Short mmCIF file of C-alpha atoms in Angstrom, two decimals:
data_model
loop_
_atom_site.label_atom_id
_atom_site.label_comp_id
_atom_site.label_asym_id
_atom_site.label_seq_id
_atom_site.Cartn_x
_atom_site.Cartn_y
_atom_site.Cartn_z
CA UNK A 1195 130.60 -104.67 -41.66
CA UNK A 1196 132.66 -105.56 -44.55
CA UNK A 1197 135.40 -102.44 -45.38
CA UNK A 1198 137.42 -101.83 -48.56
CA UNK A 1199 140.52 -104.49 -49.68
CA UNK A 1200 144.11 -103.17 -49.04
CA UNK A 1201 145.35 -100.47 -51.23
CA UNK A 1202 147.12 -101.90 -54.37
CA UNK A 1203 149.23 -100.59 -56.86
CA UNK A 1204 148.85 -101.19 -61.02
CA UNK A 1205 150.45 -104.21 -62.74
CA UNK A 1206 150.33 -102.31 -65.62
CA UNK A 1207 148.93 -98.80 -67.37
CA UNK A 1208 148.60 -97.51 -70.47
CA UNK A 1209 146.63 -95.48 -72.71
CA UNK A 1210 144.66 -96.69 -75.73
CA UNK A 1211 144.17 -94.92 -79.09
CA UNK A 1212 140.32 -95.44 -79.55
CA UNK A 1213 140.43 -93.14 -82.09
CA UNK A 1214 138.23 -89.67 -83.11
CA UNK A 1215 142.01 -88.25 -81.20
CA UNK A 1216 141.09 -89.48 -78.72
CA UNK A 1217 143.12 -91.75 -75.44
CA UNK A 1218 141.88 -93.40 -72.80
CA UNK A 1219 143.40 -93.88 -69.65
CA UNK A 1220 143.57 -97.80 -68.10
CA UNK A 1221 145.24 -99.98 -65.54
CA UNK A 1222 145.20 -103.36 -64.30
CA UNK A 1223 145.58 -104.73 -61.07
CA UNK A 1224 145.10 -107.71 -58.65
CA UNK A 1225 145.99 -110.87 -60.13
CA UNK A 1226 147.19 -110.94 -64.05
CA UNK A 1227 145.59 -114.57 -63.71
CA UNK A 1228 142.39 -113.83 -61.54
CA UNK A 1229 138.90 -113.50 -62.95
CA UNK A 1230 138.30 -110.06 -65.58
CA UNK A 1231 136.35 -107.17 -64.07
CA UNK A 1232 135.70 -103.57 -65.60
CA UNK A 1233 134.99 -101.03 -63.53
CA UNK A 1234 132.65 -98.35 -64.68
CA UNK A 1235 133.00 -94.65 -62.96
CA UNK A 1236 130.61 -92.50 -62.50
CA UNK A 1237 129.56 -89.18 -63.44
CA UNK A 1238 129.90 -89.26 -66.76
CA UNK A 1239 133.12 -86.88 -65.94
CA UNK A 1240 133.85 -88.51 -62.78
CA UNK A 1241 137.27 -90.96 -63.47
CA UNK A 1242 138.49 -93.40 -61.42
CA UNK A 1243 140.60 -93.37 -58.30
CA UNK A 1244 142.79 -95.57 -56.31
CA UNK A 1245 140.19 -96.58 -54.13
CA UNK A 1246 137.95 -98.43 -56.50
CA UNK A 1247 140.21 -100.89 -56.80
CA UNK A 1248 139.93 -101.99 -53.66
CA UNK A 1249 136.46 -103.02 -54.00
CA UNK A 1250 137.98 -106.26 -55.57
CA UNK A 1251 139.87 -109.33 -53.72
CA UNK A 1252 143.08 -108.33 -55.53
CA UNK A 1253 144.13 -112.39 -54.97
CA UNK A 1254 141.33 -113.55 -57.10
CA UNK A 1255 140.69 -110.64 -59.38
CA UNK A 1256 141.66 -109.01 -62.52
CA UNK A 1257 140.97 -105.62 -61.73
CA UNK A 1258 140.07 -103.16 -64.95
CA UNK A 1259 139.88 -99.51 -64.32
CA UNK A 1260 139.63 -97.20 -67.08
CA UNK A 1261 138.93 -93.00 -67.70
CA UNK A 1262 136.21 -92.45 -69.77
CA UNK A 1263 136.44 -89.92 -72.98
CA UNK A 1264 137.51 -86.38 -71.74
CA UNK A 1265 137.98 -87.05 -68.26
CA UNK A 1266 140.63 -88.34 -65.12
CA UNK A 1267 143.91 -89.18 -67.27
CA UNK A 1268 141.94 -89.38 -70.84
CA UNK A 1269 143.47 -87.31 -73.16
CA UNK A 1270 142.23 -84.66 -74.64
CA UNK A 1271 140.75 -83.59 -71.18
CA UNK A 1272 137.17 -81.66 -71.50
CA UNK A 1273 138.49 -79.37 -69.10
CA UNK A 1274 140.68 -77.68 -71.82
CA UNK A 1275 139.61 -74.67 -73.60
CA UNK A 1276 137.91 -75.11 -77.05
CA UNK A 1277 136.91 -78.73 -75.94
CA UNK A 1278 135.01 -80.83 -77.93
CA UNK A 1279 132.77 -83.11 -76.90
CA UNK A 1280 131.02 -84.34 -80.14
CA UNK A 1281 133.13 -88.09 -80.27
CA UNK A 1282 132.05 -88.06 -76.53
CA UNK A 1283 128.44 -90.70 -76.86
CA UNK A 1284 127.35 -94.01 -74.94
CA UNK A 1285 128.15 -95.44 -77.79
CA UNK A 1286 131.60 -94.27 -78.34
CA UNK A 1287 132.28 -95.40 -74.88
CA UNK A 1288 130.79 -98.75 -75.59
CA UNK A 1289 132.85 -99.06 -78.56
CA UNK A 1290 136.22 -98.13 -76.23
CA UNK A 1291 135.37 -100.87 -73.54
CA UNK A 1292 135.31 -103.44 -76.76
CA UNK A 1293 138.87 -101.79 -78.27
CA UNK A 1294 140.04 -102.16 -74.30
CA UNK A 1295 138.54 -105.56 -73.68
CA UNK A 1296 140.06 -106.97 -77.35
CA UNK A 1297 143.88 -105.05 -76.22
CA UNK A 1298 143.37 -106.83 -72.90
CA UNK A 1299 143.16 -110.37 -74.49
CA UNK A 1300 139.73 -110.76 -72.35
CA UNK A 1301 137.05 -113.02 -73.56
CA UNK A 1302 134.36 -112.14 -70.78
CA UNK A 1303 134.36 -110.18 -67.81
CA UNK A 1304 132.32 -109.35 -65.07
CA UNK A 1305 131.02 -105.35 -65.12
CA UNK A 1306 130.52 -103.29 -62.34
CA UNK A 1307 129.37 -99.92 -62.56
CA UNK A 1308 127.57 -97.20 -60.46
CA UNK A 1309 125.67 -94.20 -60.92
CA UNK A 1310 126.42 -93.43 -64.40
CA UNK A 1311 128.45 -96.47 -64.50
CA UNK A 1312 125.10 -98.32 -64.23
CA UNK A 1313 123.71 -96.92 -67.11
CA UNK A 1314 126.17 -97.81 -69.12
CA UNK A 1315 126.68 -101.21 -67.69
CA UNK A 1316 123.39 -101.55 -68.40
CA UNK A 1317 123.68 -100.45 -72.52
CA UNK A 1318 127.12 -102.33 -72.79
CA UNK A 1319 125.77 -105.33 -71.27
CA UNK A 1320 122.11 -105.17 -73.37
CA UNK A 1321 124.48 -104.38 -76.95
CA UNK A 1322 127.30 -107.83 -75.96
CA UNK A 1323 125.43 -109.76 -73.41
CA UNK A 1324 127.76 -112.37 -74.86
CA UNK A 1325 130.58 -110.58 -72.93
CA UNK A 1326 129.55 -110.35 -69.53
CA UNK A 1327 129.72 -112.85 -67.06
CA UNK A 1328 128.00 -110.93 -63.83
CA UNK A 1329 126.45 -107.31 -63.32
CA UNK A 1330 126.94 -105.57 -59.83
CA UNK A 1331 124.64 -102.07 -60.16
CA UNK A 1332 125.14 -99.33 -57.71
CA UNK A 1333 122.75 -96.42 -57.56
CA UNK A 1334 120.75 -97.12 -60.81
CA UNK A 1335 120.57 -94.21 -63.02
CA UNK A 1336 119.15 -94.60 -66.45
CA UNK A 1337 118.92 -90.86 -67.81
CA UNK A 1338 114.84 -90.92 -67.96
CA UNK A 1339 113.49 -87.58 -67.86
CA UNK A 1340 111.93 -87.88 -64.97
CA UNK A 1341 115.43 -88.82 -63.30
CA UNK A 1342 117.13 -85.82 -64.67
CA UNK A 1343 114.07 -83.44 -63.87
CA UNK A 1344 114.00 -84.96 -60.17
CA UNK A 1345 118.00 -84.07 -59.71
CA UNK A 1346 118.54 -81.21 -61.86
CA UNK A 1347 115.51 -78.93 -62.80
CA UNK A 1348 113.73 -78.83 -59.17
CA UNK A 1349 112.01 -82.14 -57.45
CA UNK A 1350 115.19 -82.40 -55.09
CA UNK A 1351 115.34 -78.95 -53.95
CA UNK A 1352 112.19 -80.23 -51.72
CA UNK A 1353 114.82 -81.63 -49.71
CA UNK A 1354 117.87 -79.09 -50.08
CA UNK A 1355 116.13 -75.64 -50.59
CA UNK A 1356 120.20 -74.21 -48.97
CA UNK A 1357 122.14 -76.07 -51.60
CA UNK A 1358 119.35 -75.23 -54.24
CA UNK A 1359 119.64 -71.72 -54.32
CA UNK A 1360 123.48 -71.80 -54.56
CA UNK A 1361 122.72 -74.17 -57.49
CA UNK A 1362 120.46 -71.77 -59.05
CA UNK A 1363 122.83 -68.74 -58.83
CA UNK A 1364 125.07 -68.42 -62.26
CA UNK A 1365 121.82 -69.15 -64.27
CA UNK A 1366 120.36 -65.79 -65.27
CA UNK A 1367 116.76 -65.55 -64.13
CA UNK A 1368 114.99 -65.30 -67.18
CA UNK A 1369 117.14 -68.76 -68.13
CA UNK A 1370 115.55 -70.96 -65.28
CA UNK A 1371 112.80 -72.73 -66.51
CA UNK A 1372 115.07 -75.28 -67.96
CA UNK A 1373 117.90 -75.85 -66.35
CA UNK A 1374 119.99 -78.39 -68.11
CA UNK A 1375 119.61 -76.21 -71.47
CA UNK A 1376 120.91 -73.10 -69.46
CA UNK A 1377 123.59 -74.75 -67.73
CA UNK A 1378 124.91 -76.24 -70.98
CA UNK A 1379 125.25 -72.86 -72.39
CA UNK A 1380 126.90 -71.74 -69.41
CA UNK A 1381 129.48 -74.56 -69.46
CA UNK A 1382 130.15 -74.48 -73.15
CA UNK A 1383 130.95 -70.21 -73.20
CA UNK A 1384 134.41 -69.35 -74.05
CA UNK A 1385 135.09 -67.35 -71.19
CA UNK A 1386 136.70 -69.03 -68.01
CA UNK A 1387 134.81 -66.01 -65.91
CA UNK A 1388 131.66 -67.62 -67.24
CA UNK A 1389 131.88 -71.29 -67.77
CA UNK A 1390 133.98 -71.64 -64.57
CA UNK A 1391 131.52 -70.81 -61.91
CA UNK A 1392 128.89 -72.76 -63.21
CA UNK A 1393 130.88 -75.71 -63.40
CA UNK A 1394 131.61 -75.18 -59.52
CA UNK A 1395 127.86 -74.69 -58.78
CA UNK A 1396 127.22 -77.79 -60.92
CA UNK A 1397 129.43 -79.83 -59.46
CA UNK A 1398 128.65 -78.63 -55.47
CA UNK A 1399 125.11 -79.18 -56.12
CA UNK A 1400 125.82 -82.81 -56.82
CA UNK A 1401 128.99 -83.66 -54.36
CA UNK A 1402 126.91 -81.96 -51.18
CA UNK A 1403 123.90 -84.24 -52.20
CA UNK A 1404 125.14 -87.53 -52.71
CA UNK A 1405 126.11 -88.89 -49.16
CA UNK A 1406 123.97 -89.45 -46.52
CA UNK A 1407 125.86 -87.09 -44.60
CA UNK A 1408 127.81 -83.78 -46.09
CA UNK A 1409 131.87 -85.51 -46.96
CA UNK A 1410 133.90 -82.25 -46.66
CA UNK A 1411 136.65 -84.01 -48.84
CA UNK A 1412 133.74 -85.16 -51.71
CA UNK A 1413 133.19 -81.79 -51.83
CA UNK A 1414 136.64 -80.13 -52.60
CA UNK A 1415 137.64 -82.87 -54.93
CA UNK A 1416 134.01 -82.34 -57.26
CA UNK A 1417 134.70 -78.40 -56.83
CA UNK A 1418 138.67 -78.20 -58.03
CA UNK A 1419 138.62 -76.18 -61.11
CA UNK A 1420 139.76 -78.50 -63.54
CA UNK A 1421 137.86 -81.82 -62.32
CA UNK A 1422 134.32 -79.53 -62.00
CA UNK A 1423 134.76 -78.16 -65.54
CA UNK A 1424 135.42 -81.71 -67.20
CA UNK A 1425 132.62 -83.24 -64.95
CA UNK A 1426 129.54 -80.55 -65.05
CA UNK A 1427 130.55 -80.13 -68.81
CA UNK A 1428 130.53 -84.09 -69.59
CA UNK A 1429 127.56 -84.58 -67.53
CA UNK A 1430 125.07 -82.23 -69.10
CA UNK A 1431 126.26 -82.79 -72.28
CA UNK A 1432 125.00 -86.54 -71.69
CA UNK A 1433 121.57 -85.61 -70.25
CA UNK A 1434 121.01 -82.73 -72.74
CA UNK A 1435 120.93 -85.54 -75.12
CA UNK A 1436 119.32 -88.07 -73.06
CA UNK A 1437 122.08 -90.67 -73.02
CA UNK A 1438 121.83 -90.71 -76.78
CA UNK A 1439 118.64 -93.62 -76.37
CA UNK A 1440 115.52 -93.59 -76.39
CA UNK A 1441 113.45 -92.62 -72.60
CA UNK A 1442 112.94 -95.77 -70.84
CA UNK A 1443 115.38 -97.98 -73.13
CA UNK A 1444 117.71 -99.47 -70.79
CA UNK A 1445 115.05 -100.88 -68.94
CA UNK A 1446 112.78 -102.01 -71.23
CA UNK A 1447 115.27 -103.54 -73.20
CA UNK A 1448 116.59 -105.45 -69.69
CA UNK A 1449 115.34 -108.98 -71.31
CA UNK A 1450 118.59 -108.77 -73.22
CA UNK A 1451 120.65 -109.58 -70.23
CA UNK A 1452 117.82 -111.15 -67.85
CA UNK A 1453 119.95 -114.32 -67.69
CA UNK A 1454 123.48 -112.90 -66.50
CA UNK A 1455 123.32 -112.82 -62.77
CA UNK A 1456 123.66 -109.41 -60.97
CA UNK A 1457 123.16 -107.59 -57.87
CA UNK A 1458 121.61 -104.36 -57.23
CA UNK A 1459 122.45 -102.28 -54.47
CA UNK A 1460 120.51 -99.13 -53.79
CA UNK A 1461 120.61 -96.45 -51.11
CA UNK A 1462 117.16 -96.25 -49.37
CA UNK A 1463 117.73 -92.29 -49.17
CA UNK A 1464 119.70 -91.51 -52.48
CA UNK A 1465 118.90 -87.85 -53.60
CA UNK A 1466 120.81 -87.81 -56.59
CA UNK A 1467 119.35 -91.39 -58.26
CA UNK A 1468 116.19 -92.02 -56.11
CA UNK A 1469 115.09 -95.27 -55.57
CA UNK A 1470 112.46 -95.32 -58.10
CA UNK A 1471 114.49 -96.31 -60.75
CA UNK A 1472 116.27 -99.59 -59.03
CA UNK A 1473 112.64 -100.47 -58.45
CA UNK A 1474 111.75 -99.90 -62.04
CA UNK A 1475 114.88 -102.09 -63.14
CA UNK A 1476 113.99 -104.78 -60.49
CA UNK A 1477 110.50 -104.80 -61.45
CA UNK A 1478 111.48 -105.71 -65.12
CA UNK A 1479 114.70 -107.99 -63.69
CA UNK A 1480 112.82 -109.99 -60.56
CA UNK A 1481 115.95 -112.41 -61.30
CA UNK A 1482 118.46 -109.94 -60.48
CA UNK A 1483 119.02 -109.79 -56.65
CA UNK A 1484 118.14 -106.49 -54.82
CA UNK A 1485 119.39 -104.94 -51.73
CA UNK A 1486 118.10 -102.08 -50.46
CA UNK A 1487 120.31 -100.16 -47.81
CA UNK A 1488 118.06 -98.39 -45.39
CA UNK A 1489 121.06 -96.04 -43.76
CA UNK A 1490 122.27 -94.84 -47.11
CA UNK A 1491 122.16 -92.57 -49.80
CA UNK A 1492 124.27 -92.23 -52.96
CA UNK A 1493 127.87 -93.22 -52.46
CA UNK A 1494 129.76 -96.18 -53.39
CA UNK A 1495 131.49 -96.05 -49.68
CA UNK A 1496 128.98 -95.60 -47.15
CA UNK A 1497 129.33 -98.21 -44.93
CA UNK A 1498 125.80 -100.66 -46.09
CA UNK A 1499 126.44 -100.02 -49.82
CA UNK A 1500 129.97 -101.06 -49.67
CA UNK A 1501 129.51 -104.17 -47.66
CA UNK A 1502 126.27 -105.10 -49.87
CA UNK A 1503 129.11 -104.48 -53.06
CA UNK A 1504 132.47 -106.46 -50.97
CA UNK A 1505 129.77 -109.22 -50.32
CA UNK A 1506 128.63 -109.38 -54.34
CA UNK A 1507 132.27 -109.38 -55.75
CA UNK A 1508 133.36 -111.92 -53.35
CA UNK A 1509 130.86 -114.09 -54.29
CA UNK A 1510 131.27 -113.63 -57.60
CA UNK A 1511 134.88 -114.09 -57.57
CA UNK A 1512 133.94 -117.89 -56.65
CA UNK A 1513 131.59 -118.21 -59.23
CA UNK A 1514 132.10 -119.66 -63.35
CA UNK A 1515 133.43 -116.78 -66.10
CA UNK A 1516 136.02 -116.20 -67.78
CA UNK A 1517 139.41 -116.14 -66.05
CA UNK A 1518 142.75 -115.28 -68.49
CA UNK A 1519 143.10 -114.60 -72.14
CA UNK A 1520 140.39 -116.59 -74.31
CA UNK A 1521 139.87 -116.84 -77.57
CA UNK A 1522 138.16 -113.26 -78.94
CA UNK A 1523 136.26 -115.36 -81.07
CA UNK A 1524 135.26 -118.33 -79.01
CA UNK A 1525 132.02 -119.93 -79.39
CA UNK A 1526 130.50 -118.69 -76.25
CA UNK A 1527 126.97 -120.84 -76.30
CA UNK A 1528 125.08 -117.78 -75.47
CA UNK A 1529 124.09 -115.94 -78.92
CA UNK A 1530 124.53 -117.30 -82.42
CA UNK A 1531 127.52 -115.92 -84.40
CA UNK A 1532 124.20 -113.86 -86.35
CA UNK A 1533 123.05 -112.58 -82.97
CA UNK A 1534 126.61 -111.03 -82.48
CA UNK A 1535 126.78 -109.86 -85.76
CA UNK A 1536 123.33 -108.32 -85.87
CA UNK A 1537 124.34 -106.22 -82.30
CA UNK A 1538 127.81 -104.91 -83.73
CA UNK A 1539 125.99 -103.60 -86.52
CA UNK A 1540 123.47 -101.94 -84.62
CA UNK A 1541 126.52 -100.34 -82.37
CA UNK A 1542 128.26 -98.95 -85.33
CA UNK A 1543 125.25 -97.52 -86.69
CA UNK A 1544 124.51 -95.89 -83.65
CA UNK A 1545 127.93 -94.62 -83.98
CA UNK A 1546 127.27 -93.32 -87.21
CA UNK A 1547 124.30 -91.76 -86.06
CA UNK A 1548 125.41 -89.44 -83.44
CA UNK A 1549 128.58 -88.41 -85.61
CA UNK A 1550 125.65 -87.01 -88.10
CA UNK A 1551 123.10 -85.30 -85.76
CA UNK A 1552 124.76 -84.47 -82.21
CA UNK A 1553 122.31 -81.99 -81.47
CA UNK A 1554 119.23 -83.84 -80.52
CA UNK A 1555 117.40 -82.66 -77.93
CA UNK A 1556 115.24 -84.38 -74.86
CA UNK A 1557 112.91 -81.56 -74.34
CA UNK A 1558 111.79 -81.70 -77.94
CA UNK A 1559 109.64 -85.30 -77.67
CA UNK A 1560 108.70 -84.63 -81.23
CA UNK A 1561 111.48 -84.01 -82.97
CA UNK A 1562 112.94 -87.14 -80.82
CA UNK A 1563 110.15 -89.49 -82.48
CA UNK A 1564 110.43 -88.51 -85.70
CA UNK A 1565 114.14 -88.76 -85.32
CA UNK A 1566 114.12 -92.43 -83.53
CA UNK A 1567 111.51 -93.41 -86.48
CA UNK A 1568 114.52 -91.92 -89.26
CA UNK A 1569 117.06 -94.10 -87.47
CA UNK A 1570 115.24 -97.29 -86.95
CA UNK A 1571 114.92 -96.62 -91.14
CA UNK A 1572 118.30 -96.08 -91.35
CA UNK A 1573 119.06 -99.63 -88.87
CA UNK A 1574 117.22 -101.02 -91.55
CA UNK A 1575 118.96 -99.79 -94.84
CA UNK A 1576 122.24 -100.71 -93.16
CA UNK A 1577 120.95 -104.12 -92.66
CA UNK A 1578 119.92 -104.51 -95.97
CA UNK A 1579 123.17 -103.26 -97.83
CA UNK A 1580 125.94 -105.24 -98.05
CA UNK A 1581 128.57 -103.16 -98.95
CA UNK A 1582 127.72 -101.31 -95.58
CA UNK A 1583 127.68 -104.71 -94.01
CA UNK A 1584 131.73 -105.49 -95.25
CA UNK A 1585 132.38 -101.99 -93.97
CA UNK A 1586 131.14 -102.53 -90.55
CA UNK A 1587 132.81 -106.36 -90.40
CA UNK A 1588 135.92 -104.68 -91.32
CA UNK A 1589 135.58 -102.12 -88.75
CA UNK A 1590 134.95 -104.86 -86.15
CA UNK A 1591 138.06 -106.57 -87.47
CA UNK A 1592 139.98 -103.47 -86.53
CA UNK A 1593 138.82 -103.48 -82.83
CA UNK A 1594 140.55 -107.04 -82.78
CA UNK A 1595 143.45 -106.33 -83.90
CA UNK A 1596 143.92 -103.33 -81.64
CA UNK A 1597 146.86 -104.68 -79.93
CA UNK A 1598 149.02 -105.38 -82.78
CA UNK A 1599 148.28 -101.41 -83.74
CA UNK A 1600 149.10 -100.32 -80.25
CA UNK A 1601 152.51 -101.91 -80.36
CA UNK A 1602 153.18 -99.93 -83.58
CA UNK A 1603 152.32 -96.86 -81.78
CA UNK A 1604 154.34 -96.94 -78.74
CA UNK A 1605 156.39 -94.41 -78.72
CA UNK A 1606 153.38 -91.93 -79.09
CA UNK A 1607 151.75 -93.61 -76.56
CA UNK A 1608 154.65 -92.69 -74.02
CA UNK A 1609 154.25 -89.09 -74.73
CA UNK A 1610 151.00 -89.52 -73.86
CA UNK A 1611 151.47 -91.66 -70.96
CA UNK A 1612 154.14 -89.14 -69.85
CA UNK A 1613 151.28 -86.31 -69.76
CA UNK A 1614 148.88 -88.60 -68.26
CA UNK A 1615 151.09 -89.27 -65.49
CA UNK A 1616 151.98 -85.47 -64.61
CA UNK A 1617 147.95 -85.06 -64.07
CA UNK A 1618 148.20 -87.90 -61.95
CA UNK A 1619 151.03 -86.70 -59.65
CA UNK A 1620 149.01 -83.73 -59.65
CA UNK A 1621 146.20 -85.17 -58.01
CA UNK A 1622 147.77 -88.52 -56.35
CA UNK A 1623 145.65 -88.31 -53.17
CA UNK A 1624 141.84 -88.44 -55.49
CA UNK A 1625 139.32 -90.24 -54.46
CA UNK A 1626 135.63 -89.71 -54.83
CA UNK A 1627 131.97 -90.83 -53.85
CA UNK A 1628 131.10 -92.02 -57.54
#
């Protein structure tokens, strides 16, 4: 049985200005010259820790780890009072891991992700299938509704009726017959006496479920005060707005990306993204290569998952990409310089989208149709308007040249480095299940 690569320290770390105030937290390690891979956490809310980069030969990889908006060592933290989580979208993030990949010098790299990570490995890799040379997919989550309803509003209290009821306990009776709406305005009231338990309860529910067997240590790192306010308030503000797509999107839209080779890995008894959903994806993706871990649930490091994800990235490692600093605007051979174009406008319209309407909600299918009918409009006015078209170019522009800008900016960025790195003294011995 395959078991995680030495620990490592960073090459390098930093924190990138991807704007709307906000910083993101990365770090590279491995080999400055080995082969570019991103590593997606979990959650959303959940950060990275030391360990993940150890799922990576650090003598043939580039290692990329990076905190997603509002959580780990991003800046501003969702944690903090009055936080606000509006600049905080799939496509925001998909907009950092472009700004990131661009500062990096990185032409293509291989993405990993798990849990949440999936998902969004999933939308990153179906908006710039151009960048990604390989997909390895833990625990496939894709925000349906009938994923979120199985987790969070009943089906898996089948299983844990204990852990249910302590899940159950800081929403008010007469709140309960939808839980995500309750819990989000639990989570988002001003009053630590208020928001603060639920964000415990939250974040219990889900770090007591997602092993095989109960991880003592899972549980006090989800449960810390800080980390479970950031986390349970991230996470339902993602799945009270569906992911900000439409139900079923990531996987229907999976002939996008049906020619990038990946590996799925799935836990046979994962409670908190049940199986149904890998077998969805592999359904659609019968190219993609499946494995299906029959003494496993949830986590990353049980001992079948991570050997099925060791085994992936090693073979990987040996296999074409991009390795080094490339040309960002290299002729790739896999989409037409239109294609590219056509899916960085529909990513910044997206963008614009959720900055206009952030209050969409899942439960209301109606008002979700008539709202994905307004913005597929909208797609199209944008694509038919010029002006809008030299805005967006420039804004693309902008992403490349995200370097030069950083360089400008150092000597904010150590200030914010500087508070980074007190969090992460403050919690030097992390590491988590997602």
């Amino acid at each position: 049985m395959r078991d995680l690569y030495p620990e490592i320290e960073p090459l390098e770390t930093g924190m990138l200005d991807v704007g709307d105030g906000q910083h993101i937290y990365w770090e590279v390690s491995g080999n400055r010259e080995g082969k570019p891979v991103v590593f997606l956490h979990g959650g959303p809310g959940g950060g990275t820790t030391p360990t993940h980069r150890r799922l990576f030969d650090p003598a043939k990889y580039r290692i990329v780890l990076f905190d997603q908006r509002g959580c780990g060592f991003s800046i501003p933290h969702a944690s903090e009072p009055g936080a606000d989580l509006s600049a905080n979208t799939t496509w925001h993030l998909i907009a950092d891991m472009e700004r990131l990949r661009a500062h990096l010098g990185i032409d293509r790299w291989q993405v990993f992700g798990g849990s949440w990570g999936s998902a969004l490995a999933l939308a990153y890799a179906e908006t710039h299938p151009e960048r990604v040379t390989e997909l390895v997919l833990r625990g496939i989550f894709t925000l349906r509704r009938q994923e979120l309803d199985w987790f969070y509003e009943g089906g898996a209290s089948a299983v844990f009726p204990d852990l249910w009821e302590d899940f159950l306990a800081p929403v008010p009776l007469g709140e309960r017959a939808h839980l995500i709406e309750a819990y989000g305005r639990l989570l988002a009231h001003p009053d630590p006496a208020v928001h603060q338990p639920a964000a415990i309860a939250w974040s219990r529910w889900e770090s007591s479920t997602i092993t095989l067997l109960p991880q003592a240590e899972t549980i006090a790192r989800f449960t810390s005060p800080e980390y479970a306010t950031a986390f349970a308030r991230i996470e339902n503000h993602y799945f009270r707005h569906g992911g900000w797509w439409e139900d079923g999107q990531l996987i229907r839209d999976v002939g996008r990306i049906r020619h990038i080779p990946a590996v799925i890995v799935q836990g046979r008894y994962d409670m908190c993204t049940p199986m149904m959903t890998a077998w969805d994806l592999h359904r659609a993706w019968p190219e993609a290569e499946l494995h299906i871990i029959d003494d496993a649930g949830h986590a990353f490091d049980e001992p079948g998952i991570l050997a099925a994800l060791i085994g992936a990235t090693d073979r990987f490692a040996e296999t074409g990409g991009a390795f080094g600093a490339v040309d960002d605007d290299a002729d790739l051979g896999t989409t037409d310089d239109d294609d590219d174009d056509d899916l960085e406008d529909e990513e910044r319209t997206d963008l614009d989208e959720v900055d206009r309407d952030d209050d969409v909600d899942v439960d209301d299918d109606d008002d979700d149709d008539d709202e994905d009918d307004d913005e597929d409009d909208e797609v199209d006015e944008v694509e038919d308007d010029d002006e809008v078209d030299d805005e967006v170019n420039d804004e693309v522009d902008e992403v490349d040249d995200d370097e030069d800008d950083d360089e400008d900016s150092s000597a904010d960025d150590g200030a914010v480095i500087a508070d980074a790195e007190d969090r992460r003294k403050a919690d030097a011995a992390r590491s988590g299940a997602e």
